[in-house]
Coordinates of C-alpha atoms in Angstrom, one line a residue:
X4 CA -23.8 6.9 9.0
X5 CA -20.1 7.0 8.0
X6 CA -17.6 4.2 8.3
X7 CA -13.9 4.9 8.7
X8 CA -11.6 2.1 7.9
X9 CA -8.5 2.0 10.1
X10 CA -5.7 0.8 7.8
X11 CA -2.4 -0.1 9.4
X12 CA -1.7 -3.0 7.0
X13 CA 1.3 -2.9 4.7
X14 CA 0.6 -3.8 1.1
X15 CA 3.5 -5.2 -0.8
X16 CA 3.7 -5.2 -4.7
X17 CA 6.2 -6.5 -7.1
X18 CA 7.1 -5.8 -10.7
X19 CA 9.0 -8.3 -12.7
X20 CA 9.3 -7.7 -16.5
X21 CA 12.1 -7.4 -19.1
X22 CA 14.9 -7.4 -16.6
X23 CA 13.1 -5.4 -13.9
X24 CA 12.8 -7.0 -10.5
X25 CA 11.3 -4.3 -8.3
X26 CA 9.1 -3.9 -5.2
X27 CA 6.9 -1.2 -3.9
X28 CA 5.3 -1.2 -0.4
X29 CA 2.7 1.2 1.1
X30 CA 1.6 1.6 4.7
X31 CA -1.0 4.1 6.0
X32 CA -1.4 5.0 9.6
X33 CA -3.6 8.0 10.4
X34 CA -2.7 10.8 8.0
X35 CA 0.8 9.4 7.4
X36 CA 1.7 7.3 4.4
X37 CA 5.0 5.5 4.2
X38 CA 6.2 4.1 0.9
X39 CA 9.2 1.8 0.4
X40 CA 10.6 0.9 -3.0
X41 CA 13.6 -0.6 -4.7
X42 CA 15.1 -3.8 -6.1
X43 CA 13.8 -7.0 -4.7
X44 CA 16.3 -8.3 -2.1
X45 CA 17.4 -4.8 -1.1
X46 CA 16.2 -2.6 1.8
X47 CA 15.1 0.0 -0.8
X48 CA 14.3 3.6 -0.2
X49 CA 11.7 4.9 2.3
X50 CA 9.6 8.0 2.3
X51 CA 7.0 9.0 5.0
X52 CA 4.8 12.0 4.5
X53 CA 1.8 13.5 6.3
X54 CA -1.0 14.0 3.7
X55 CA -3.5 15.5 6.2
X56 CA -7.2 15.0 5.3
X57 CA -6.3 13.8 1.8
X58 CA -4.4 10.7 3.1
X59 CA -7.1 8.1 2.3
X60 CA -7.7 9.3 -1.2
X61 CA -4.0 9.6 -1.9
X62 CA -3.4 6.1 -0.5
X63 CA -5.7 4.6 -3.0
X64 CA -4.5 6.8 -5.9
X65 CA -0.9 5.7 -5.2
X66 CA -1.9 2.0 -5.3
X67 CA -3.9 2.5 -8.5
X68 CA -1.0 4.3 -10.1
X69 CA 1.4 1.3 -9.3
X70 CA -1.1 -1.4 -10.4
X71 CA -1.7 0.5 -13.6
X72 CA 2.0 0.3 -14.3
X73 CA 2.0 -3.4 -13.9
X74 CA 2.9 -3.9 -10.2
X75 CA 1.1 -7.0 -8.7
X76 CA 0.2 -7.6 -5.1
X77 CA 2.5 -10.4 -3.9
X78 CA 1.2 -13.9 -3.5
X79 CA 2.0 -14.0 0.2
X80 CA 0.2 -10.7 0.7
X81 CA -2.9 -12.0 -1.0
X82 CA -3.0 -15.0 1.4
X83 CA -2.5 -12.8 4.5
X84 CA -5.2 -10.4 3.3
X85 CA -7.8 -13.1 3.3
X86 CA -7.4 -13.5 7.1
X87 CA -7.2 -9.8 7.7
X88 CA -10.0 -8.5 9.9
X89 CA -11.1 -4.9 9.0
X90 CA -11.5 -2.6 11.9
X91 CA -14.3 -0.1 11.5
X92 CA -15.6 2.8 13.5
X93 CA -19.1 4.2 12.9
X94 CA -19.6 7.9 13.4

């Protein structure tokens, strides 16, 4: 039995240190991953890319890369994630 998690939730991270005041956001829908980044308070830059069958592993690798660099999930995001219901499909 396999479970596929359908992720359409945006995850928003911030990095504040030594004069840096940046954000990074990631959103996965299907094989498409959209990232948005920039200075907090700006619209930032946006990149959407089709990662094919590797999308789920790349999604988590990108998040791990940012958290390893010191980006923190925003407080508002943590609160909203507690109420998020995970959609699953069993194959």
